[in-house]
PDB file of C-alpha atoms and ligand atoms in Angstrom:
ATOM      1  CA  MET G   1      25.346 129.259 133.190  1.00  0.00           C
ATOM      2  CA  PRO G   2      25.650 126.567 135.975  1.00  0.00           C
ATOM      3  CA  LYS G   3      29.011 126.558 137.767  1.00  0.00           C
ATOM      4  CA  VAL G   4      28.861 122.935 139.129  1.00  0.00           C
ATOM      5  CA  THR G   5      26.951 120.058 137.558  1.00  0.00           C
ATOM      6  CA  TYR G   6      26.278 116.679 139.123  1.00  0.00           C
ATOM      7  CA  VAL G   7      27.098 113.738 136.741  1.00  0.00           C
ATOM      8  CA  ASN G   8      26.781 110.110 137.924  1.00  0.00           C
ATOM      9  CA  GLY G   9      28.068 110.520 141.403  1.00  0.00           C
ATOM     10  CA  ARG G  10      30.375 113.533 140.991  1.00  0.00           C
ATOM     11  CA  TYR G  11      30.118 117.278 141.334  1.00  0.00           C
ATOM     12  CA  LEU G  12      32.142 118.670 138.429  1.00  0.00           C
ATOM     13  CA  PRO G  13      32.863 122.091 137.129  1.00  0.00           C
ATOM     14  CA  HIS G  14      30.089 122.652 134.499  1.00  0.00           C
ATOM     15  CA  GLY G  15      32.623 122.692 131.538  1.00  0.00           C
ATOM     16  CA  GLN G  16      33.927 119.224 132.482  1.00  0.00           C
ATOM     17  CA  ALA G  17      30.587 117.658 133.064  1.00  0.00           C
ATOM     18  CA  VAL G  18      30.257 115.132 130.244  1.00  0.00           C
ATOM     19  CA  VAL G  19      28.676 111.707 129.648  1.00  0.00           C
ATOM     20  CA  HIS G  20      29.925 108.894 127.385  1.00  0.00           C
ATOM     21  CA  VAL G  21      29.437 108.948 123.680  1.00  0.00           C
ATOM     22  CA  GLU G  22      27.547 105.737 124.088  1.00  0.00           C
ATOM     23  CA  ASP G  23      25.158 107.075 126.554  1.00  0.00           C
ATOM     24  CA  ARG G  24      21.738 105.975 125.373  1.00  0.00           C
ATOM     25  CA  GLY G  25      20.275 109.355 126.038  1.00  0.00           C
ATOM     26  CA  PHE G  26      22.745 110.856 123.414  1.00  0.00           C
ATOM     27  CA  GLN G  27      22.242 108.005 120.787  1.00  0.00           C
ATOM     28  CA  PHE G  28      18.497 106.982 121.179  1.00  0.00           C
ATOM     29  CA  ALA G  29      16.993 109.734 123.407  1.00  0.00           C
ATOM     30  CA  ASP G  30      16.498 106.905 125.856  1.00  0.00           C
ATOM     31  CA  GLY G  31      15.900 108.969 128.928  1.00  0.00           C
ATOM     32  CA  VAL G  32      13.631 111.348 130.891  1.00  0.00           C
ATOM     33  CA  TYR G  33      14.005 114.726 132.369  1.00  0.00           C
ATOM     34  CA  GLU G  34      12.451 117.290 134.587  1.00  0.00           C
ATOM     35  CA  VAL G  35      12.698 121.064 134.867  1.00  0.00           C
ATOM     36  CA  ILE G  36      11.898 122.219 138.315  1.00  0.00           C
ATOM     37  CA  ALA G  37      11.696 125.852 139.509  1.00  0.00           C
ATOM     38  CA  VAL G  38      13.727 127.322 142.414  1.00  0.00           C
ATOM     39  CA  ALA G  39      12.132 130.256 144.334  1.00  0.00           C
ATOM     40  CA  ASN G  40      13.555 131.902 147.267  1.00  0.00           C
ATOM     41  CA  GLY G  41      16.093 129.117 147.417  1.00  0.00           C
ATOM     42  CA  THR G  42      13.333 126.377 147.715  1.00  0.00           C
ATOM     43  CA  ILE G  43      12.466 123.830 145.167  1.00  0.00           C
ATOM     44  CA  VAL G  44       8.931 124.500 143.900  1.00  0.00           C
ATOM     45  CA  ASP G  45       6.339 121.538 143.820  1.00  0.00           C
ATOM     46  CA  GLU G  46       9.333 119.156 144.487  1.00  0.00           C
ATOM     47  CA  GLU G  47       7.056 115.979 145.306  1.00  0.00           C
ATOM     48  CA  ALA G  48       4.941 116.715 142.217  1.00  0.00           C
ATOM     49  CA  HIS G  49       8.042 116.830 139.931  1.00  0.00           C
ATOM     50  CA  LEU G  50       9.489 113.720 141.523  1.00  0.00           C
ATOM     51  CA  ASP G  51       6.202 111.815 141.148  1.00  0.00           C
ATOM     52  CA  ARG G  52       6.043 112.760 137.453  1.00  0.00           C
ATOM     53  CA  PHE G  53       9.747 111.751 137.146  1.00  0.00           C
ATOM     54  CA  ASP G  54       9.011 108.447 138.705  1.00  0.00           C
ATOM     55  CA  ARG G  55       6.124 107.864 136.354  1.00  0.00           C
ATOM     56  CA  SER G  56       8.369 108.802 133.326  1.00  0.00           C
ATOM     57  CA  LEU G  57      10.960 106.423 134.548  1.00  0.00           C
ATOM     58  CA  SER G  58       8.633 103.589 135.049  1.00  0.00           C
ATOM     59  CA  GLU G  59       6.967 104.110 131.494  1.00  0.00           C
ATOM     60  CA  LEU G  60      10.458 103.543 130.067  1.00  0.00           C
ATOM     61  CA  ARG G  61      11.166 100.672 132.398  1.00  0.00           C
ATOM     62  CA  LEU G  62      13.986 102.522 133.962  1.00  0.00           C
ATOM     63  CA  ASP G  63      15.015 102.147 137.578  1.00  0.00           C
ATOM     64  CA  TRP G  64      15.743 105.275 139.706  1.00  0.00           C
ATOM     65  CA  PRO G  65      19.362 106.055 139.238  1.00  0.00           C
ATOM     66  CA  VAL G  66      19.593 106.957 142.956  1.00  0.00           C
ATOM     67  CA  TYR G  67      17.083 106.719 145.761  1.00  0.00           C
ATOM     68  CA  ARG G  68      14.454 109.367 145.664  1.00  0.00           C
ATOM     69  CA  ARG G  69      15.600 110.888 149.024  1.00  0.00           C
ATOM     70  CA  ALA G  70      19.229 111.033 147.522  1.00  0.00           C
ATOM     71  CA  LEU G  71      18.085 112.811 144.562  1.00  0.00           C
ATOM     72  CA  GLY G  72      16.419 115.354 146.812  1.00  0.00           C
ATOM     73  CA  PHE G  73      19.869 115.716 148.456  1.00  0.00           C
ATOM     74  CA  ILE G  74      21.607 116.085 145.236  1.00  0.00           C
ATOM     75  CA  MET G  75      19.135 118.853 144.030  1.00  0.00           C
ATOM     76  CA  ARG G  76      19.785 120.849 147.197  1.00  0.00           C
ATOM     77  CA  GLU G  77      23.451 120.421 146.940  1.00  0.00           C
ATOM     78  CA  ILE G  78      23.499 121.573 143.448  1.00  0.00           C
ATOM     79  CA  ILE G  79      21.378 124.589 144.219  1.00  0.00           C
ATOM     80  CA  ARG G  80      23.800 125.396 147.121  1.00  0.00           C
ATOM     81  CA  ARG G  81      26.934 124.921 144.889  1.00  0.00           C
ATOM     82  CA  ASN G  82      25.520 127.236 142.246  1.00  0.00           C
ATOM     83  CA  THR G  83      24.018 129.723 144.698  1.00  0.00           C
ATOM     84  CA  VAL G  84      20.676 129.633 143.079  1.00  0.00           C
ATOM     85  CA  ARG G  85      18.014 131.717 144.953  1.00  0.00           C
ATOM     86  CA  HIS G  86      15.669 132.048 141.887  1.00  0.00           C
ATOM     87  CA  GLY G  87      16.022 129.820 138.821  1.00  0.00           C
ATOM     88  CA  SER G  88      15.676 126.170 137.797  1.00  0.00           C
ATOM     89  CA  ILE G  89      17.025 122.726 138.086  1.00  0.00           C
ATOM     90  CA  TYR G  90      17.380 120.382 135.249  1.00  0.00           C
ATOM     91  CA  LEU G  91      17.562 116.696 135.864  1.00  0.00           C
ATOM     92  CA  GLN G  92      17.924 113.944 133.461  1.00  0.00           C
ATOM     93  CA  ALA G  93      18.224 110.213 133.668  1.00  0.00           C
ATOM     94  CA  THR G  94      18.999 107.863 130.786  1.00  0.00           C
ATOM     95  CA  ARG G  95      19.519 104.120 130.328  1.00  0.00           C
ATOM     96  CA  GLY G  96      23.227 104.686 130.535  1.00  0.00           C
ATOM     97  CA  SER G  97      25.945 103.751 128.169  1.00  0.00           C
ATOM     98  CA  ALA G  98      26.266 100.438 126.363  1.00  0.00           C
ATOM     99  CA  PRO G  99      27.409  99.566 122.848  1.00  0.00           C
ATOM    100  CA  ARG G 100      24.877 100.899 120.365  1.00  0.00           C
ATOM    101  CA  ASN G 101      22.061  98.454 119.749  1.00  0.00           C
ATOM    102  CA  HIS G 102      18.287  99.276 120.023  1.00  0.00           C
ATOM    103  CA  PRO G 103      16.980  96.762 122.502  1.00  0.00           C
ATOM    104  CA  PHE G 104      17.695  97.345 126.117  1.00  0.00           C
ATOM    105  CA  PRO G 105      21.202  96.299 127.076  1.00  0.00           C
ATOM    106  CA  ASP G 106      21.657  93.271 129.388  1.00  0.00           C
ATOM    107  CA  PHE G 107      23.547  95.516 131.654  1.00  0.00           C
ATOM    108  CA  SER G 108      23.794  99.293 132.109  1.00  0.00           C
ATOM    109  CA  LEU G 109      23.973 101.613 134.888  1.00  0.00           C
ATOM    110  CA  PRO G 110      21.559 104.567 134.396  1.00  0.00           C
ATOM    111  CA  SER G 111      23.048 107.985 134.015  1.00  0.00           C
ATOM    112  CA  LEU G 112      21.934 110.853 136.192  1.00  0.00           C
ATOM    113  CA  ILE G 113      22.690 114.519 135.619  1.00  0.00           C
ATOM    114  CA  VAL G 114      21.560 117.441 137.735  1.00  0.00           C
ATOM    115  CA  THR G 115      22.233 121.052 136.997  1.00  0.00           C
ATOM    116  CA  ALA G 116      20.823 124.334 138.260  1.00  0.00           C
ATOM    117  CA  LYS G 117      21.082 127.898 136.953  1.00  0.00           C
ATOM    118  CA  SER G 118      19.906 131.314 138.335  1.00  0.00           C
ATOM    119  CA  ALA G 119      17.357 133.430 136.550  1.00  0.00           C
ATOM    120  CA  LYS G 120      16.185 136.858 137.330  1.00  0.00           C
ATOM    121  CA  LYS G 121      13.093 136.813 139.409  1.00  0.00           C
ATOM    122  CA  LEU G 122      10.263 137.956 137.085  1.00  0.00           C
ATOM    123  CA  SER G 123       8.211 140.982 137.949  1.00  0.00           C
ATOM    124  CA  TYR G 124       4.444 140.770 137.528  1.00  0.00           C
ATOM    125  CA  GLU G 125       4.677 143.183 134.542  1.00  0.00           C
ATOM    126  CA  ALA G 126       7.491 141.148 132.902  1.00  0.00           C
ATOM    127  CA  ALA G 127       5.529 137.886 133.413  1.00  0.00           C
ATOM    128  CA  LEU G 128       2.511 139.611 131.983  1.00  0.00           C
ATOM    129  CA  GLU G 129       4.219 140.600 128.838  1.00  0.00           C
ATOM    130  CA  LYS G 130       2.119 140.035 125.671  1.00  0.00           C
ATOM    131  CA  ASN G 131       2.850 137.032 123.365  1.00  0.00           C
ATOM    132  CA  SER G 132       1.802 135.673 120.096  1.00  0.00           C
ATOM    133  CA  VAL G 133       1.488 132.028 119.457  1.00  0.00           C
ATOM    134  CA  ILE G 134       1.246 130.231 116.078  1.00  0.00           C
ATOM    135  CA  SER G 135      -0.440 126.999 115.306  1.00  0.00           C
ATOM    136  CA  GLN G 136       1.539 124.156 114.074  1.00  0.00           C
ATOM    137  CA  PRO G 137       0.756 120.492 113.378  1.00  0.00           C
ATOM    138  CA  ASP G 138       1.358 118.243 116.277  1.00  0.00           C
ATOM    139  CA  ILE G 139       3.956 115.934 114.689  1.00  0.00           C
ATOM    140  CA  ARG G 140       5.056 114.263 117.998  1.00  0.00           C
ATOM    141  CA  TRP G 141       4.630 110.806 119.038  1.00  0.00           C
ATOM    142  CA  ARG G 142       1.708 109.234 120.918  1.00  0.00           C
ATOM    143  CA  ARG G 143       3.230 109.240 124.352  1.00  0.00           C
ATOM    144  CA  CYS G 144       3.570 112.957 125.148  1.00  0.00           C
ATOM    145  CA  ASP G 145       2.562 112.138 128.693  1.00  0.00           C
ATOM    146  CA  ILE G 146       6.047 110.830 129.222  1.00  0.00           C
ATOM    147  CA  LYS G 147       8.688 113.657 129.796  1.00  0.00           C
ATOM    148  CA  SER G 148      11.137 112.164 127.490  1.00  0.00           C
ATOM    149  CA  VAL G 149      14.384 113.857 126.304  1.00  0.00           C
ATOM    150  CA  SER G 150      13.165 113.016 122.764  1.00  0.00           C
ATOM    151  CA  LEU G 151      12.250 116.537 121.920  1.00  0.00           C
ATOM    152  CA  LEU G 152      13.157 116.960 118.299  1.00  0.00           C
ATOM    153  CA  PRO G 153       9.591 117.876 117.088  1.00  0.00           C
ATOM    154  CA  ASN G 154       9.378 120.274 120.077  1.00  0.00           C
ATOM    155  CA  VAL G 155      12.688 121.925 119.001  1.00  0.00           C
ATOM    156  CA  LEU G 156      11.561 122.245 115.328  1.00  0.00           C
ATOM    157  CA  LEU G 157       7.988 123.526 116.275  1.00  0.00           C
ATOM    158  CA  LYS G 158       9.467 126.007 118.786  1.00  0.00           C
ATOM    159  CA  GLN G 159      11.936 127.294 116.182  1.00  0.00           C
ATOM    160  CA  ALA G 160       9.040 127.806 113.852  1.00  0.00           C
ATOM    161  CA  ALA G 161       7.555 130.116 116.560  1.00  0.00           C
ATOM    162  CA  VAL G 162      10.721 131.997 116.999  1.00  0.00           C
ATOM    163  CA  GLU G 163      11.059 132.452 113.274  1.00  0.00           C
ATOM    164  CA  ALA G 164       7.452 133.834 113.127  1.00  0.00           C
ATOM    165  CA  ASP G 165       8.155 136.304 116.035  1.00  0.00           C
ATOM    166  CA  ALA G 166       6.025 134.248 118.469  1.00  0.00           C
ATOM    167  CA  ALA G 167       6.644 132.947 121.939  1.00  0.00           C
ATOM    168  CA  GLU G 168       5.138 129.538 121.394  1.00  0.00           C
ATOM    169  CA  SER G 169       3.694 127.106 118.913  1.00  0.00           C
ATOM    170  CA  TRP G 170       0.252 125.567 119.935  1.00  0.00           C
ATOM    171  CA  LEU G 171       0.132 122.155 118.464  1.00  0.00           C
ATOM    172  CA  ILE G 172      -2.844 120.931 116.656  1.00  0.00           C
ATOM    173  CA  ASP G 173      -3.903 117.312 116.101  1.00  0.00           C
ATOM    174  CA  ASP G 174      -5.448 115.744 113.108  1.00  0.00           C
ATOM    175  CA  ARG G 175      -8.977 116.760 114.312  1.00  0.00           C
ATOM    176  CA  GLY G 176      -8.081 120.384 114.716  1.00  0.00           C
ATOM    177  CA  ILE G 177      -7.775 120.164 118.441  1.00  0.00           C
ATOM    178  CA  VAL G 178      -5.097 122.043 120.455  1.00  0.00           C
ATOM    179  CA  THR G 179      -3.065 119.582 122.347  1.00  0.00           C
ATOM    180  CA  GLU G 180      -0.538 121.825 124.083  1.00  0.00           C
ATOM    181  CA  GLY G 181       2.436 124.081 123.433  1.00  0.00           C
ATOM    182  CA  THR G 182       5.915 122.826 122.511  1.00  0.00           C
ATOM    183  CA  ALA G 183       6.968 123.367 126.152  1.00  0.00           C
ATOM    184  CA  SER G 184       3.802 124.524 127.914  1.00  0.00           C
ATOM    185  CA  ASN G 185       0.127 123.808 128.491  1.00  0.00           C
ATOM    186  CA  ALA G 186      -2.551 125.738 126.633  1.00  0.00           C
ATOM    187  CA  TRP G 187      -5.664 127.350 128.187  1.00  0.00           C
ATOM    188  CA  ILE G 188      -8.482 129.637 126.913  1.00  0.00           C
ATOM    189  CA  VAL G 189     -11.328 131.558 128.364  1.00  0.00           C
ATOM    190  CA  THR G 190     -14.383 131.201 126.055  1.00  0.00           C
ATOM    191  CA  ASP G 191     -17.168 133.834 125.368  1.00  0.00           C
ATOM    192  CA  GLN G 192     -19.305 132.066 127.941  1.00  0.00           C
ATOM    193  CA  ASP G 193     -16.443 132.759 130.461  1.00  0.00           C
ATOM    194  CA  GLU G 194     -15.561 129.101 130.660  1.00  0.00           C
ATOM    195  CA  LEU G 195     -11.936 128.489 131.703  1.00  0.00           C
ATOM    196  CA  ILE G 196     -10.695 125.521 129.773  1.00  0.00           C
ATOM    197  CA  THR G 197      -7.528 123.548 129.645  1.00  0.00           C
ATOM    198  CA  ARG G 198      -7.249 120.145 127.845  1.00  0.00           C
ATOM    199  CA  HIS G 199      -7.915 116.989 129.899  1.00  0.00           C
ATOM    200  CA  LEU G 200      -4.944 114.772 130.705  1.00  0.00           C
ATOM    201  CA  ASP G 201      -4.103 111.817 128.424  1.00  0.00           C
ATOM    202  CA  SER G 202      -1.326 110.572 126.361  1.00  0.00           C
ATOM    203  CA  SER G 203      -1.459 113.574 123.971  1.00  0.00           C
ATOM    204  CA  ILE G 204      -0.132 116.089 126.476  1.00  0.00           C
ATOM    205  CA  LEU G 205       2.285 116.433 129.353  1.00  0.00           C
ATOM    206  CA  ALA G 206       0.674 116.682 132.791  1.00  0.00           C
ATOM    207  CA  GLY G 207       2.262 119.969 133.596  1.00  0.00           C
ATOM    208  CA  ILE G 208       3.118 120.590 137.252  1.00  0.00           C
ATOM    209  CA  THR G 209       2.272 124.303 136.768  1.00  0.00           C
ATOM    210  CA  ARG G 210      -1.091 123.364 135.339  1.00  0.00           C
ATOM    211  CA  GLN G 211      -1.704 121.232 138.410  1.00  0.00           C
ATOM    212  CA  ALA G 212      -0.813 123.886 140.844  1.00  0.00           C
ATOM    213  CA  ILE G 213      -2.890 126.350 139.151  1.00  0.00           C
ATOM    214  CA  LEU G 214      -6.028 123.998 139.031  1.00  0.00           C
ATOM    215  CA  LYS G 215      -5.582 123.622 142.899  1.00  0.00           C
ATOM    216  CA  LEU G 216      -5.120 127.425 143.459  1.00  0.00           C
ATOM    217  CA  ILE G 217      -8.120 128.313 141.289  1.00  0.00           C
ATOM    218  CA  SER G 218     -10.174 125.631 142.917  1.00  0.00           C
ATOM    219  CA  GLN G 219      -9.320 127.244 146.298  1.00  0.00           C
ATOM    220  CA  GLU G 220     -10.424 130.602 145.040  1.00  0.00           C
ATOM    221  CA  GLY G 221     -13.846 129.024 143.815  1.00  0.00           C
ATOM    222  CA  ILE G 222     -12.927 129.570 140.119  1.00  0.00           C
ATOM    223  CA  SER G 223     -14.572 126.919 138.108  1.00  0.00           C
ATOM    224  CA  PHE G 224     -12.873 125.334 135.084  1.00  0.00           C
ATOM    225  CA  LEU G 225     -13.376 122.572 132.528  1.00  0.00           C
ATOM    226  CA  GLU G 226     -10.691 120.058 131.463  1.00  0.00           C
ATOM    227  CA  ARG G 227     -11.684 119.302 127.979  1.00  0.00           C
ATOM    228  CA  GLU G 228     -10.503 119.410 124.323  1.00  0.00           C
ATOM    229  CA  PHE G 229     -10.746 122.631 122.514  1.00  0.00           C
ATOM    230  CA  THR G 230     -10.272 123.439 118.836  1.00  0.00           C
ATOM    231  CA  LEU G 231      -7.890 125.931 117.217  1.00  0.00           C
ATOM    232  CA  GLU G 232     -11.211 127.620 115.978  1.00  0.00           C
ATOM    233  CA  GLU G 233     -12.431 127.977 119.555  1.00  0.00           C
ATOM    234  CA  ALA G 234      -9.144 129.311 120.617  1.00  0.00           C
ATOM    235  CA  LYS G 235      -9.150 131.895 118.108  1.00  0.00           C
ATOM    236  CA  GLN G 236     -12.695 133.093 119.155  1.00  0.00           C
ATOM    237  CA  ALA G 237     -11.776 133.008 122.812  1.00  0.00           C
ATOM    238  CA  LYS G 238     -11.815 136.159 125.175  1.00  0.00           C
ATOM    239  CA  GLU G 239      -8.427 135.125 126.699  1.00  0.00           C
ATOM    240  CA  ALA G 240      -5.749 132.630 126.044  1.00  0.00           C
ATOM    241  CA  PHE G 241      -2.549 131.785 127.908  1.00  0.00           C
ATOM    242  CA  PHE G 242      -0.060 129.088 128.561  1.00  0.00           C
ATOM    243  CA  THR G 243       1.606 127.681 131.572  1.00  0.00           C
ATOM    244  CA  SER G 244       4.946 126.121 132.395  1.00  0.00           C
ATOM    245  CA  THR G 245       7.686 125.987 135.105  1.00  0.00           C
ATOM    246  CA  THR G 246       9.701 128.580 133.166  1.00  0.00           C
ATOM    247  CA  ALA G 247       6.980 130.668 131.488  1.00  0.00           C
ATOM    248  CA  LEU G 248       4.588 130.706 134.532  1.00  0.00           C
ATOM    249  CA  VAL G 249       1.364 132.094 133.101  1.00  0.00           C
ATOM    250  CA  LYS G 250       1.934 133.908 129.713  1.00  0.00           C
ATOM    251  CA  PRO G 251      -0.823 135.665 128.077  1.00  0.00           C
ATOM    252  CA  ALA G 252      -1.325 134.796 124.249  1.00  0.00           C
ATOM    253  CA  VAL G 253      -2.852 137.931 122.721  1.00  0.00           C
ATOM    254  CA  LYS G 254      -2.623 136.697 119.224  1.00  0.00           C
ATOM    255  CA  ILE G 255      -2.944 133.217 117.642  1.00  0.00           C
ATOM    256  CA  ASP G 256      -1.726 133.102 113.961  1.00  0.00           C
ATOM    257  CA  GLU G 257      -3.203 136.332 112.608  1.00  0.00           C
ATOM    258  CA  VAL G 258      -6.267 136.480 115.029  1.00  0.00           C
ATOM    259  CA  ILE G 259      -6.155 139.069 117.861  1.00  0.00           C
ATOM    260  CA  ILE G 260      -7.527 137.397 121.102  1.00  0.00           C
ATOM    261  CA  GLY G 261     -10.041 139.520 122.987  1.00  0.00           C
ATOM    262  CA  ASP G 262      -8.962 143.096 122.947  1.00  0.00           C
ATOM    263  CA  GLY G 263      -5.311 142.242 122.333  1.00  0.00           C
ATOM    264  CA  GLN G 264      -4.449 142.703 126.032  1.00  0.00           C
ATOM    265  CA  PRO G 265      -3.893 140.205 128.796  1.00  0.00           C
ATOM    266  CA  GLY G 266      -7.467 139.424 130.020  1.00  0.00           C
ATOM    267  CA  PRO G 267      -8.743 139.713 133.626  1.00  0.00           C
ATOM    268  CA  LEU G 268      -8.757 136.019 134.373  1.00  0.00           C
ATOM    269  CA  THR G 269      -5.191 135.512 132.931  1.00  0.00           C
ATOM    270  CA  ARG G 270      -3.948 138.395 135.281  1.00  0.00           C
ATOM    271  CA  LYS G 271      -5.894 136.860 138.253  1.00  0.00           C
ATOM    272  CA  ILE G 272      -4.305 133.464 137.723  1.00  0.00           C
ATOM    273  CA  LEU G 273      -0.808 134.877 137.349  1.00  0.00           C
ATOM    274  CA  THR G 274      -1.302 136.861 140.507  1.00  0.00           C
ATOM    275  CA  TYR G 275      -2.321 133.639 142.328  1.00  0.00           C
ATOM    276  CA  TYR G 276       0.618 131.661 140.957  1.00  0.00           C
ATOM    277  CA  MET G 277       3.169 134.382 141.650  1.00  0.00           C
ATOM    278  CA  ASP G 278       1.860 134.812 145.131  1.00  0.00           C
ATOM    279  CA  TYR G 279       2.063 131.029 145.570  1.00  0.00           C
ATOM    280  CA  MET G 280       5.691 131.119 144.372  1.00  0.00           C
ATOM    281  CA  ASP G 281       6.533 134.055 146.726  1.00  0.00           C
ATOM    282  CA  ASN G 282       5.217 132.163 149.694  1.00  0.00           C
ATOM    283  CA  ILE G 283       7.401 129.288 149.057  1.00  0.00           C
ATOM    284  CA  GLY G 284      10.241 129.091 151.561  1.00  0.00           C
ATOM    285  CA  GLY G 285       9.545 132.697 152.717  1.00  0.00           C
ATOM    286  CA  GLN G 286      11.088 135.862 151.139  1.00  0.00           C
TER     287      GLN G 286
HETATM  288  N1  PDD Q  15       8.560 121.915 129.632  1.00  0.00           N
HETATM  289  N2  PDD Q  15       3.994 120.495 128.018  1.00  0.00           N
HETATM  290  C1  PDD Q  15       5.325 120.244 127.546  1.00  0.00           C
HETATM  291  C2  PDD Q  15       5.470 119.615 126.195  1.00  0.00           C
HETATM  292  C3  PDD Q  15       6.418 120.670 128.149  1.00  0.00           C
HETATM  293  O1  PDD Q  15       7.652 120.381 127.744  1.00  0.00           O
HETATM  294  C4  PDD Q  15       6.160 121.323 129.460  1.00  0.00           C
HETATM  295  C5  PDD Q  15       7.436 121.839 130.258  1.00  0.00           C
HETATM  296  C6  PDD Q  15       4.963 121.576 129.927  1.00  0.00           C
HETATM  297  C7  PDD Q  15       4.621 122.359 131.201  1.00  0.00           C
HETATM  298  O2  PDD Q  15       5.028 121.455 132.191  1.00  0.00           O
HETATM  299  P1  PDD Q  15       5.459 122.177 133.630  1.00  0.00           P
HETATM  300  O3  PDD Q  15       4.325 122.996 134.117  1.00  0.00           O
HETATM  301  O4  PDD Q  15       5.641 120.888 134.566  1.00  0.00           O
HETATM  302  O5  PDD Q  15       6.612 122.911 133.363  1.00  0.00           O
HETATM  303  C8  PDD Q  15       3.869 121.183 129.136  1.00  0.00           C
HETATM  304  C9  PDD Q  15       9.773 122.388 130.325  1.00  0.00           C
HETATM  305  C10 PDD Q  15       9.741 123.511 131.109  1.00  0.00           C
HETATM  306  C11 PDD Q  15      10.985 122.207 129.424  1.00  0.00           C
HETATM  307  O6  PDD Q  15      10.970 121.323 128.604  1.00  0.00           O
HETATM  308  O7  PDD Q  15      11.870 123.185 129.437  1.00  0.00           O
END
């Protein structure tokens, strides 16, 4: 648990870090967020996360709550005050508090909260742990490219996974296409050895882990396709995995009742996990 949390200009003991009951994030989910990894005391892919944060803010027509450089300072300060060497930062900005009314208020100051917590550094073996995923209808809105705090469908769909003893739900649109996971991007390796992840559009979040991995594998000369794939294709795949800031690269060895490949994390999944873990290890030195 964090010890110190930043709330609207103040660093407070975590237990006292509160926002107003009329904060529009609380009442309307009128806000956006980021989850950013910390490795070796360094913020992972900071600029990419802040670029995405900037985009989410502008899609909601929200101003930056503080200057971008100031946010960088606050994140570093919150890492320092919470003595985080490995873990994550959570930041959230909302339209602030105003008497409850749907349209944007004439005047409100955006709220900003920043927290950070430590997590055990994952070993390669732990990161490679086998996982099942289940398929669930994608009941979310049509702007999943915005990292909005409106996560109720994701919460319900993730809970369905937990209750099915699975690590993630892969979300299926009306055409039988896998969009993404509730909190991760989905990947498969087909029988023809094609590495596929869905192309970016408003149906999925542009994952920063996805982006970093695409860059790493391009450097390694591994080819990939960014295109839609169906649940049926995923079930017939040789390998399947999902990626996120917190999950890194997680093998999915079962989708619903279907075993993927030989039921073990596949060679390409292992390779990509190795590249990504090396990349994280090299951030900020050891
Ligand atoms: N979720 N898709 C969705 C719907 C997500 O919520 C996330 C991340 C991702 C992967 O994005 P990234 O690689 O930038 O973490 C894809 C974060 C971790 C969360 O909500 O906790």
